[in-house]
mmCIF file of C-alpha atoms and ligand atoms in Angstrom:
data_model
loop_
_atom_site.group_PDB
_atom_site.id
_atom_site.type_symbol
_atom_site.label_atom_id
_atom_site.label_comp_id
_atom_site.label_asym_id
_atom_site.label_seq_id
_atom_site.Cartn_x
_atom_site.Cartn_y
_atom_site.Cartn_z
ATOM 1 C CA UNK A 143 73.930 -39.248 -30.363
ATOM 2 C CA UNK A 144 74.732 -35.645 -29.467
ATOM 3 C CA UNK A 145 72.936 -32.527 -30.708
ATOM 4 C CA UNK A 146 76.138 -31.353 -32.383
ATOM 5 C CA UNK A 147 76.406 -34.573 -34.393
ATOM 6 C CA UNK A 148 72.825 -34.211 -35.607
ATOM 7 C CA UNK A 149 73.503 -30.651 -36.759
ATOM 8 C CA UNK A 150 76.763 -31.603 -38.477
ATOM 9 C CA UNK A 151 75.050 -34.518 -40.216
ATOM 10 C CA UNK A 152 72.222 -32.298 -41.437
ATOM 11 C CA UNK A 153 74.445 -29.513 -42.675
ATOM 12 C CA UNK A 154 77.237 -31.686 -44.136
ATOM 13 C CA UNK A 155 76.020 -31.580 -47.727
ATOM 14 C CA UNK A 156 74.489 -28.110 -47.576
ATOM 15 C CA UNK A 157 75.859 -25.059 -49.287
ATOM 16 C CA UNK A 158 76.869 -22.049 -47.253
ATOM 17 C CA UNK A 159 76.224 -18.676 -48.763
ATOM 18 C CA UNK A 160 76.058 -16.318 -45.781
ATOM 19 C CA UNK A 161 74.090 -13.110 -46.123
ATOM 20 C CA UNK A 162 74.128 -9.958 -44.083
ATOM 21 C CA UNK A 163 70.984 -10.832 -42.203
ATOM 22 C CA UNK A 164 68.321 -13.522 -41.864
ATOM 23 C CA UNK A 165 64.753 -12.697 -40.887
ATOM 24 C CA UNK A 166 61.775 -14.969 -40.257
ATOM 25 C CA UNK A 167 58.370 -15.301 -38.605
ATOM 26 C CA UNK A 168 56.987 -18.469 -37.013
ATOM 27 C CA UNK A 169 53.550 -18.938 -35.463
ATOM 28 C CA UNK A 170 52.869 -20.148 -31.964
ATOM 29 C CA UNK A 171 51.009 -23.473 -31.781
ATOM 30 C CA UNK A 172 48.550 -25.231 -29.487
ATOM 31 C CA UNK A 173 48.685 -29.020 -29.271
ATOM 32 C CA UNK A 174 45.368 -30.874 -29.577
ATOM 33 C CA UNK A 175 47.160 -34.185 -28.967
ATOM 34 C CA UNK A 176 49.976 -33.348 -26.566
ATOM 35 C CA UNK A 177 53.665 -34.140 -26.598
ATOM 36 C CA UNK A 178 54.292 -35.364 -23.068
ATOM 37 C CA UNK A 179 57.403 -37.432 -22.373
ATOM 38 C CA UNK A 180 60.829 -37.662 -23.984
ATOM 39 C CA UNK A 181 62.441 -40.863 -25.185
ATOM 40 C CA UNK A 182 65.663 -38.896 -25.634
ATOM 41 C CA UNK A 183 66.141 -35.732 -23.582
ATOM 42 C CA UNK A 184 69.190 -34.399 -25.405
ATOM 43 C CA UNK A 185 67.493 -34.497 -28.818
ATOM 44 C CA UNK A 186 63.964 -33.760 -27.532
ATOM 45 C CA UNK A 187 62.669 -36.978 -29.076
ATOM 46 C CA UNK A 188 59.081 -37.629 -27.962
ATOM 47 C CA UNK A 189 57.464 -40.808 -26.685
ATOM 48 C CA UNK A 190 54.329 -40.144 -28.743
ATOM 49 C CA UNK A 191 53.343 -38.342 -31.932
ATOM 50 C CA UNK A 192 51.461 -35.069 -31.427
ATOM 51 C CA UNK A 193 49.144 -32.829 -33.435
ATOM 52 C CA UNK A 194 48.716 -29.064 -33.185
ATOM 53 C CA UNK A 195 47.109 -26.032 -34.674
ATOM 54 C CA UNK A 196 49.198 -22.944 -35.383
ATOM 55 C CA UNK A 197 47.976 -19.532 -34.260
ATOM 56 C CA UNK A 198 48.101 -17.647 -37.584
ATOM 57 C CA UNK A 199 49.888 -14.341 -37.194
ATOM 58 C CA UNK A 200 50.464 -14.713 -33.423
ATOM 59 C CA UNK A 201 54.054 -15.741 -32.893
ATOM 60 C CA UNK A 202 57.672 -14.625 -33.090
ATOM 61 C CA UNK A 203 59.632 -12.557 -35.603
ATOM 62 C CA UNK A 204 63.407 -12.906 -35.400
ATOM 63 C CA UNK A 205 66.282 -11.170 -37.167
ATOM 64 C CA UNK A 206 69.816 -12.619 -36.933
ATOM 65 C CA UNK A 207 73.102 -11.010 -37.979
ATOM 66 C CA UNK A 208 76.763 -11.791 -37.378
ATOM 67 C CA UNK A 209 78.385 -9.924 -34.504
ATOM 68 C CA UNK A 210 81.996 -9.372 -33.489
ATOM 69 C CA UNK A 211 82.728 -9.630 -29.792
ATOM 70 C CA UNK A 212 79.860 -11.516 -28.133
ATOM 71 C CA UNK A 213 76.260 -12.567 -28.667
ATOM 72 C CA UNK A 214 73.763 -9.711 -28.289
ATOM 73 C CA UNK A 215 70.235 -10.898 -27.681
ATOM 74 C CA UNK A 216 67.259 -8.551 -27.631
ATOM 75 C CA UNK A 217 63.752 -9.644 -26.673
ATOM 76 C CA UNK A 218 60.994 -7.191 -27.560
ATOM 77 C CA UNK A 219 63.635 -4.460 -28.049
ATOM 78 C CA UNK A 220 65.124 -4.926 -24.560
ATOM 79 C CA UNK A 221 68.220 -6.916 -23.510
ATOM 80 C CA UNK A 222 66.855 -10.421 -22.942
ATOM 81 C CA UNK A 223 66.650 -11.854 -19.411
ATOM 82 C CA UNK A 224 69.793 -13.783 -18.509
ATOM 83 C CA UNK A 225 68.270 -17.305 -18.590
ATOM 84 C CA UNK A 226 66.590 -16.618 -21.941
ATOM 85 C CA UNK A 227 69.852 -15.276 -23.433
ATOM 86 C CA UNK A 228 71.838 -18.228 -22.047
ATOM 87 C CA UNK A 229 69.404 -20.729 -23.589
ATOM 88 C CA UNK A 230 69.599 -19.020 -26.984
ATOM 89 C CA UNK A 231 73.402 -18.728 -26.896
ATOM 90 C CA UNK A 232 73.693 -22.431 -26.050
ATOM 91 C CA UNK A 233 71.502 -23.190 -29.069
ATOM 92 C CA UNK A 234 73.549 -20.847 -31.290
ATOM 93 C CA UNK A 235 76.699 -22.760 -30.216
ATOM 94 C CA UNK A 236 75.423 -25.623 -32.379
ATOM 95 C CA UNK A 237 75.784 -23.493 -35.513
ATOM 96 C CA UNK A 238 78.567 -21.096 -34.574
ATOM 97 C CA UNK A 239 81.471 -20.760 -37.013
ATOM 98 C CA UNK A 240 84.743 -20.530 -35.001
ATOM 99 C CA UNK A 241 85.128 -17.157 -33.315
ATOM 100 C CA UNK A 242 81.791 -15.896 -34.614
ATOM 101 C CA UNK A 243 79.006 -14.328 -32.571
ATOM 102 C CA UNK A 244 75.409 -13.438 -33.329
ATOM 103 C CA UNK A 245 73.152 -10.462 -32.957
ATOM 104 C CA UNK A 246 69.581 -11.715 -32.405
ATOM 105 C CA UNK A 247 66.505 -9.471 -32.259
ATOM 106 C CA UNK A 248 63.406 -11.418 -31.383
ATOM 107 C CA UNK A 249 59.897 -10.025 -30.985
ATOM 108 C CA UNK A 250 56.817 -11.823 -29.762
ATOM 109 C CA UNK A 251 53.425 -10.446 -30.672
ATOM 110 C CA UNK A 252 51.842 -12.907 -28.248
ATOM 111 C CA UNK A 253 50.967 -10.789 -25.238
ATOM 112 C CA UNK A 254 52.988 -12.103 -22.310
ATOM 113 C CA UNK A 255 49.861 -11.751 -20.213
ATOM 114 C CA UNK A 256 48.186 -14.396 -22.371
ATOM 115 C CA UNK A 257 50.377 -16.978 -20.658
ATOM 116 C CA UNK A 258 51.206 -18.644 -23.971
ATOM 117 C CA UNK A 259 54.574 -20.324 -24.364
ATOM 118 C CA UNK A 260 56.762 -18.504 -26.856
ATOM 119 C CA UNK A 261 59.570 -21.067 -26.945
ATOM 120 C CA UNK A 262 57.846 -22.973 -29.773
ATOM 121 C CA UNK A 263 57.538 -19.993 -32.120
ATOM 122 C CA UNK A 264 60.857 -18.609 -30.822
ATOM 123 C CA UNK A 265 63.027 -21.602 -31.760
ATOM 124 C CA UNK A 266 61.159 -22.124 -35.035
ATOM 125 C CA UNK A 267 61.696 -18.480 -36.041
ATOM 126 C CA UNK A 268 65.355 -18.641 -34.980
ATOM 127 C CA UNK A 269 65.993 -21.804 -37.040
ATOM 128 C CA UNK A 270 64.382 -20.215 -40.097
ATOM 129 C CA UNK A 271 66.271 -16.943 -39.613
ATOM 130 C CA UNK A 272 69.600 -18.826 -39.239
ATOM 131 C CA UNK A 273 68.854 -20.782 -42.419
ATOM 132 C CA UNK A 274 68.418 -17.490 -44.272
ATOM 133 C CA UNK A 275 71.509 -15.907 -42.693
ATOM 134 C CA UNK A 276 73.731 -18.896 -43.491
ATOM 135 C CA UNK A 277 72.152 -19.619 -46.877
ATOM 136 C CA UNK A 278 71.739 -23.350 -46.154
ATOM 137 C CA UNK A 279 68.346 -23.570 -47.902
ATOM 138 C CA UNK A 280 67.167 -26.456 -45.746
ATOM 139 C CA UNK A 281 63.780 -28.063 -46.388
ATOM 140 C CA UNK A 282 61.047 -27.236 -43.833
ATOM 141 C CA UNK A 283 61.164 -30.812 -42.574
ATOM 142 C CA UNK A 284 64.893 -30.453 -41.890
ATOM 143 C CA UNK A 285 64.286 -27.132 -40.173
ATOM 144 C CA UNK A 286 61.713 -28.834 -37.957
ATOM 145 C CA UNK A 287 64.566 -31.081 -36.746
ATOM 146 C CA UNK A 288 66.762 -28.067 -35.943
ATOM 147 C CA UNK A 289 63.897 -26.293 -34.144
ATOM 148 C CA UNK A 290 63.261 -29.467 -32.094
ATOM 149 C CA UNK A 291 66.790 -29.287 -30.703
ATOM 150 C CA UNK A 292 65.782 -25.953 -29.126
ATOM 151 C CA UNK A 293 62.343 -26.958 -27.840
ATOM 152 C CA UNK A 294 60.145 -29.978 -28.601
ATOM 153 C CA UNK A 295 56.982 -28.068 -29.434
ATOM 154 C CA UNK A 296 58.991 -25.799 -31.799
ATOM 155 C CA UNK A 297 59.090 -28.761 -34.211
ATOM 156 C CA UNK A 298 55.437 -28.007 -35.048
ATOM 157 C CA UNK A 299 55.819 -24.217 -35.419
ATOM 158 C CA UNK A 300 57.407 -24.408 -38.883
ATOM 159 C CA UNK A 301 53.992 -24.564 -40.528
ATOM 160 C CA UNK A 302 50.607 -22.869 -40.425
ATOM 161 C CA UNK A 303 47.318 -24.722 -39.892
ATOM 162 C CA UNK A 304 47.153 -28.260 -38.535
ATOM 163 C CA UNK A 305 50.550 -29.865 -38.036
ATOM 164 C CA UNK A 306 51.589 -33.372 -37.020
ATOM 165 C CA UNK A 307 54.882 -34.162 -35.351
ATOM 166 C CA UNK A 308 55.785 -37.784 -36.023
ATOM 167 C CA UNK A 309 57.466 -39.323 -32.979
ATOM 168 C CA UNK A 310 59.741 -41.399 -35.235
ATOM 169 C CA UNK A 311 61.781 -44.406 -34.178
ATOM 170 C CA UNK A 312 65.361 -43.640 -35.084
ATOM 171 C CA UNK A 313 67.827 -42.922 -32.310
ATOM 172 C CA UNK A 314 69.249 -39.951 -34.237
ATOM 173 C CA UNK A 315 65.734 -38.500 -34.592
ATOM 174 C CA UNK A 316 65.969 -37.975 -38.352
ATOM 175 C CA UNK A 317 62.421 -39.337 -38.691
ATOM 176 C CA UNK A 318 61.066 -37.230 -35.808
ATOM 177 C CA UNK A 319 59.824 -34.407 -38.025
ATOM 178 C CA UNK A 320 56.779 -32.199 -38.527
ATOM 179 C CA UNK A 321 54.399 -32.315 -41.464
ATOM 180 C CA UNK A 322 51.492 -29.980 -42.273
ATOM 181 C CA UNK A 323 47.979 -31.326 -42.778
ATOM 182 C CA UNK A 324 46.709 -29.498 -45.808
ATOM 183 C CA UNK A 325 43.389 -27.674 -45.931
ATOM 184 C CA UNK A 326 41.956 -24.864 -43.853
ATOM 185 C CA UNK A 327 39.130 -25.246 -41.341
ATOM 186 C CA UNK A 328 38.185 -21.630 -41.729
ATOM 187 C CA UNK A 329 35.421 -21.348 -39.108
ATOM 188 C CA UNK A 330 37.427 -22.986 -36.315
ATOM 189 C CA UNK A 331 38.373 -20.579 -33.525
ATOM 190 C CA UNK A 332 40.742 -20.708 -30.553
ATOM 191 C CA UNK A 333 39.990 -18.633 -27.455
ATOM 192 C CA UNK A 334 42.914 -17.799 -25.186
ATOM 193 C CA UNK A 335 41.592 -17.668 -21.640
ATOM 194 C CA UNK A 336 44.316 -16.369 -19.388
ATOM 195 C CA UNK A 337 44.163 -17.244 -15.716
ATOM 196 C CA UNK A 338 47.707 -16.233 -14.782
ATOM 197 C CA UNK A 339 50.818 -15.066 -16.618
ATOM 198 C CA UNK A 340 53.177 -15.954 -13.753
ATOM 199 C CA UNK A 341 56.179 -18.089 -14.627
ATOM 200 C CA UNK A 342 55.548 -21.723 -13.848
ATOM 201 C CA UNK A 343 57.618 -23.174 -11.040
ATOM 202 C CA UNK A 344 58.143 -26.546 -12.747
ATOM 203 C CA UNK A 345 59.216 -26.396 -16.404
ATOM 204 C CA UNK A 346 57.733 -28.783 -18.953
ATOM 205 C CA UNK A 347 60.922 -30.867 -19.267
ATOM 206 C CA UNK A 348 61.066 -31.482 -15.526
ATOM 207 C CA UNK A 349 57.305 -32.120 -15.486
ATOM 208 C CA UNK A 350 57.582 -34.694 -18.262
ATOM 209 C CA UNK A 351 60.510 -36.472 -16.638
ATOM 210 C CA UNK A 352 58.903 -36.622 -13.211
ATOM 211 C CA UNK A 353 55.671 -37.940 -14.674
ATOM 212 C CA UNK A 354 57.382 -40.527 -16.817
ATOM 213 C CA UNK A 355 59.460 -41.787 -13.910
ATOM 214 C CA UNK A 356 56.844 -41.859 -11.143
ATOM 215 C CA UNK A 357 53.286 -41.885 -12.494
ATOM 216 C CA UNK A 358 51.534 -45.219 -12.818
ATOM 217 C CA UNK A 359 49.073 -43.578 -15.213
ATOM 218 C CA UNK A 360 51.921 -42.714 -17.576
ATOM 219 C CA UNK A 361 51.877 -46.349 -18.740
ATOM 220 C CA UNK A 362 48.533 -45.765 -20.405
ATOM 221 C CA UNK A 363 49.389 -42.291 -21.719
ATOM 222 C CA UNK A 364 51.129 -43.340 -24.931
ATOM 223 C CA UNK A 365 48.235 -45.689 -25.792
ATOM 224 C CA UNK A 366 45.695 -42.907 -25.303
ATOM 225 C CA UNK A 367 47.878 -40.463 -27.234
ATOM 226 C CA UNK A 368 48.109 -42.881 -30.175
ATOM 227 C CA UNK A 369 44.290 -43.290 -30.264
ATOM 228 C CA UNK A 370 43.711 -39.535 -29.889
ATOM 229 C CA UNK A 371 46.197 -38.777 -32.656
ATOM 230 C CA UNK A 372 44.250 -41.025 -35.066
ATOM 231 C CA UNK A 373 40.860 -39.708 -33.879
ATOM 232 C CA UNK A 374 41.959 -36.106 -34.407
ATOM 233 C CA UNK A 375 43.137 -36.863 -37.927
ATOM 234 C CA UNK A 376 39.763 -38.424 -38.668
ATOM 235 C CA UNK A 377 37.914 -35.473 -37.075
ATOM 236 C CA UNK A 378 39.951 -32.987 -39.138
ATOM 237 C CA UNK A 379 39.503 -34.919 -42.374
ATOM 238 C CA UNK A 380 35.716 -35.083 -41.864
ATOM 239 C CA UNK A 381 35.385 -31.618 -40.249
ATOM 240 C CA UNK A 382 33.716 -33.270 -37.250
ATOM 241 C CA UNK A 383 33.935 -30.531 -34.623
ATOM 242 C CA UNK A 384 32.441 -32.418 -31.623
ATOM 243 C CA UNK A 385 34.901 -35.255 -32.257
ATOM 244 C CA UNK A 386 37.795 -32.793 -32.480
ATOM 245 C CA UNK A 387 36.771 -30.942 -29.306
ATOM 246 C CA UNK A 388 36.055 -34.055 -27.236
ATOM 247 C CA UNK A 389 39.289 -35.715 -28.242
ATOM 248 C CA UNK A 390 41.405 -32.613 -27.569
ATOM 249 C CA UNK A 391 39.811 -31.925 -24.171
ATOM 250 C CA UNK A 392 40.080 -35.534 -23.066
ATOM 251 C CA UNK A 393 43.699 -35.709 -24.237
ATOM 252 C CA UNK A 394 44.624 -32.612 -22.180
ATOM 253 C CA UNK A 395 42.856 -33.940 -19.081
ATOM 254 C CA UNK A 396 44.551 -37.333 -19.471
ATOM 255 C CA UNK A 397 47.924 -35.572 -19.639
ATOM 256 C CA UNK A 398 47.108 -33.634 -16.467
ATOM 257 C CA UNK A 399 45.965 -36.873 -14.801
ATOM 258 C CA UNK A 400 49.447 -38.325 -15.336
ATOM 259 C CA UNK A 401 50.861 -35.251 -13.567
ATOM 260 C CA UNK A 402 48.451 -35.457 -10.633
ATOM 261 C CA UNK A 403 49.439 -39.089 -10.134
ATOM 262 C CA UNK A 404 53.176 -38.320 -10.265
ATOM 263 C CA UNK A 405 55.272 -38.039 -7.112
ATOM 264 C CA UNK A 406 55.782 -35.386 -5.855
ATOM 265 C CA UNK A 407 52.410 -34.499 -7.401
ATOM 266 C CA UNK A 408 52.331 -31.914 -10.120
ATOM 267 C CA UNK A 409 49.336 -29.641 -10.557
ATOM 268 C CA UNK A 410 49.510 -26.653 -12.879
ATOM 269 C CA UNK A 411 45.899 -25.659 -12.213
ATOM 270 C CA UNK A 412 44.903 -22.668 -10.132
ATOM 271 C CA UNK A 413 41.463 -22.329 -8.547
ATOM 272 C CA UNK A 414 40.476 -20.070 -11.469
ATOM 273 C CA UNK A 415 41.550 -22.776 -13.961
ATOM 274 C CA UNK A 416 39.097 -25.203 -12.401
ATOM 275 C CA UNK A 417 36.385 -22.545 -12.289
ATOM 276 C CA UNK A 418 36.903 -21.933 -16.028
ATOM 277 C CA UNK A 419 36.770 -25.671 -16.787
ATOM 278 C CA UNK A 420 33.512 -25.938 -14.877
ATOM 279 C CA UNK A 421 32.132 -22.955 -16.769
ATOM 280 C CA UNK A 422 32.970 -24.745 -20.051
ATOM 281 C CA UNK A 423 31.236 -27.921 -18.852
ATOM 282 C CA UNK A 424 28.190 -25.877 -17.780
ATOM 283 C CA UNK A 425 28.082 -24.134 -21.153
ATOM 284 C CA UNK A 426 28.208 -27.487 -22.896
ATOM 285 C CA UNK A 427 25.434 -28.897 -20.716
ATOM 286 C CA UNK A 428 23.369 -25.898 -21.837
ATOM 287 C CA UNK A 429 23.967 -26.756 -25.480
ATOM 288 C CA UNK A 430 27.025 -24.676 -26.463
ATOM 289 C CA UNK A 431 29.535 -26.662 -28.524
ATOM 290 C CA UNK A 432 32.587 -25.519 -26.542
ATOM 291 C CA UNK A 433 35.707 -27.436 -25.486
ATOM 292 C CA UNK A 434 39.077 -26.606 -23.984
ATOM 293 C CA UNK A 435 42.650 -27.763 -23.946
ATOM 294 C CA UNK A 436 45.451 -26.877 -21.493
ATOM 295 C CA UNK A 437 49.224 -27.189 -21.499
ATOM 296 C CA UNK A 438 51.715 -27.290 -18.645
ATOM 297 C CA UNK A 439 50.243 -24.150 -17.111
ATOM 298 C CA UNK A 440 47.041 -22.738 -15.613
ATOM 299 C CA UNK A 441 45.526 -21.164 -18.751
ATOM 300 C CA UNK A 442 42.769 -22.582 -20.951
ATOM 301 C CA UNK A 443 42.581 -22.554 -24.719
ATOM 302 C CA UNK A 444 38.950 -22.757 -25.799
ATOM 303 C CA UNK A 445 37.902 -24.505 -28.996
ATOM 304 C CA UNK A 446 34.710 -23.465 -30.756
ATOM 305 C CA UNK A 447 33.215 -22.557 -34.142
ATOM 306 C CA UNK A 448 32.809 -19.032 -35.476
ATOM 307 C CA UNK A 449 29.011 -19.294 -35.263
ATOM 308 C CA UNK A 450 29.331 -19.518 -31.460
ATOM 309 C CA UNK A 451 31.880 -16.713 -31.035
ATOM 310 C CA UNK A 452 29.400 -14.175 -29.617
ATOM 311 C CA UNK A 453 28.025 -16.719 -27.126
ATOM 312 C CA UNK A 454 31.534 -17.689 -26.008
ATOM 313 C CA UNK A 455 32.604 -14.038 -25.587
ATOM 314 C CA UNK A 456 29.450 -13.334 -23.569
ATOM 315 C CA UNK A 457 30.323 -16.136 -21.140
ATOM 316 C CA UNK A 458 34.060 -15.386 -21.066
ATOM 317 C CA UNK A 459 34.440 -11.607 -21.516
ATOM 318 C CA UNK A 460 38.256 -11.723 -21.133
ATOM 319 C CA UNK A 461 38.775 -14.333 -23.865
ATOM 320 C CA UNK A 462 41.063 -13.421 -26.758
ATOM 321 C CA UNK A 463 39.756 -15.000 -29.963
ATOM 322 C CA UNK A 464 42.256 -16.228 -32.561
ATOM 323 C CA UNK A 465 41.391 -17.199 -36.128
ATOM 324 C CA UNK A 466 44.157 -19.684 -37.015
ATOM 325 C CA UNK A 467 43.688 -19.075 -40.738
ATOM 326 C CA UNK A 468 43.115 -15.349 -40.513
ATOM 327 C CA UNK A 469 45.964 -13.605 -42.325
ATOM 328 C CA UNK A 470 49.391 -15.132 -41.909
ATOM 329 C CA UNK A 471 52.288 -12.790 -41.181
HETATM 330 O O1 PMV B 853 58.222 -27.843 -26.039
HETATM 331 P P1 PMV B 853 58.169 -27.929 -24.556
HETATM 332 O O2 PMV B 853 59.364 -28.592 -23.987
HETATM 333 O O3 PMV B 853 57.873 -26.609 -23.922
HETATM 334 O O4 PMV B 853 56.935 -28.897 -24.151
HETATM 335 C C1 PMV B 853 55.588 -28.578 -24.460
HETATM 336 C C2 PMV B 853 54.663 -29.506 -23.771
HETATM 337 C C3 PMV B 853 53.176 -29.159 -23.857
HETATM 338 O O5 PMV B 853 52.987 -27.798 -24.158
HETATM 339 C C4 PMV B 853 52.542 -29.452 -22.510
HETATM 340 C C5 PMV B 853 52.462 -30.016 -24.877
HETATM 341 C C6 PMV B 853 52.680 -29.702 -26.340
HETATM 342 O O6 PMV B 853 52.595 -30.641 -27.126
HETATM 343 O O7 PMV B 853 52.892 -28.538 -26.708
#
């Protein structure tokens, strides 16, 4: 099944009432149980279900309009880099009425230096903005399918708070959708600990494919992910912070273990990443309830409770603290 067929199927019965402009915000998200491995690369269908937490008002705001001669894509008020613009234009091709172009202004309020991926919030905001421009009035769940076609982790950026992305089983991916877990955990905090904001040399798609094809440890990954997914849901339902932190940290390290055992080996860590991990382990040994998670990059995302914020900031002066439920844009 091709991406175009999925889009046509989804939009077949929808009304079209185009407006002058469509505008939307979508939050960035951090996975606590990671998406790592595609069962279908074209549709970004995952091997395992994943679970994330959205970053409140940190994310992407996008405005889309129709344009005449060619696509015009601005990123943070500047013409977007060529690869970024090409990726967006290829995505817009899926929705393009014949002979029509788009004017896209996209702004990230995630500091680039934080080393946080903006493709998740970017494709979620673009899907929402297109829905408003075209007047489709798709349900959020349907929009999570459209966002997934841009980037897997974007599936989860359609909602605030805790979000699950069901792997699904269908080959067309119509059951591979996101769903919010209701209820705020208002004293939970995320600390962004930036080690480097350099572009990674191996993108997540290539990393996933290499791992899936060559790592012996990948065989156990989907089993661990399934257990972690259930444990995280239990931890969230019972507000069990140690269970949440342990499960998230172990899940991230297990994902990185599959990369280290791939061939050629894949290691996103820098010496400072390891130093930060060791500092977290030391803090925990000294009684601080502090955990971390990491994605396909060198930066850490710390997990802790509000009561420990001062202690965490004292140990990690450069940390940027995010309250996931603190004022949604
Ligand atoms: O959405 P992508 O293709 O950038 O992949 C994201 C993969 C991880 O960030 C490592 C894990 C996740 O679930 O977000």
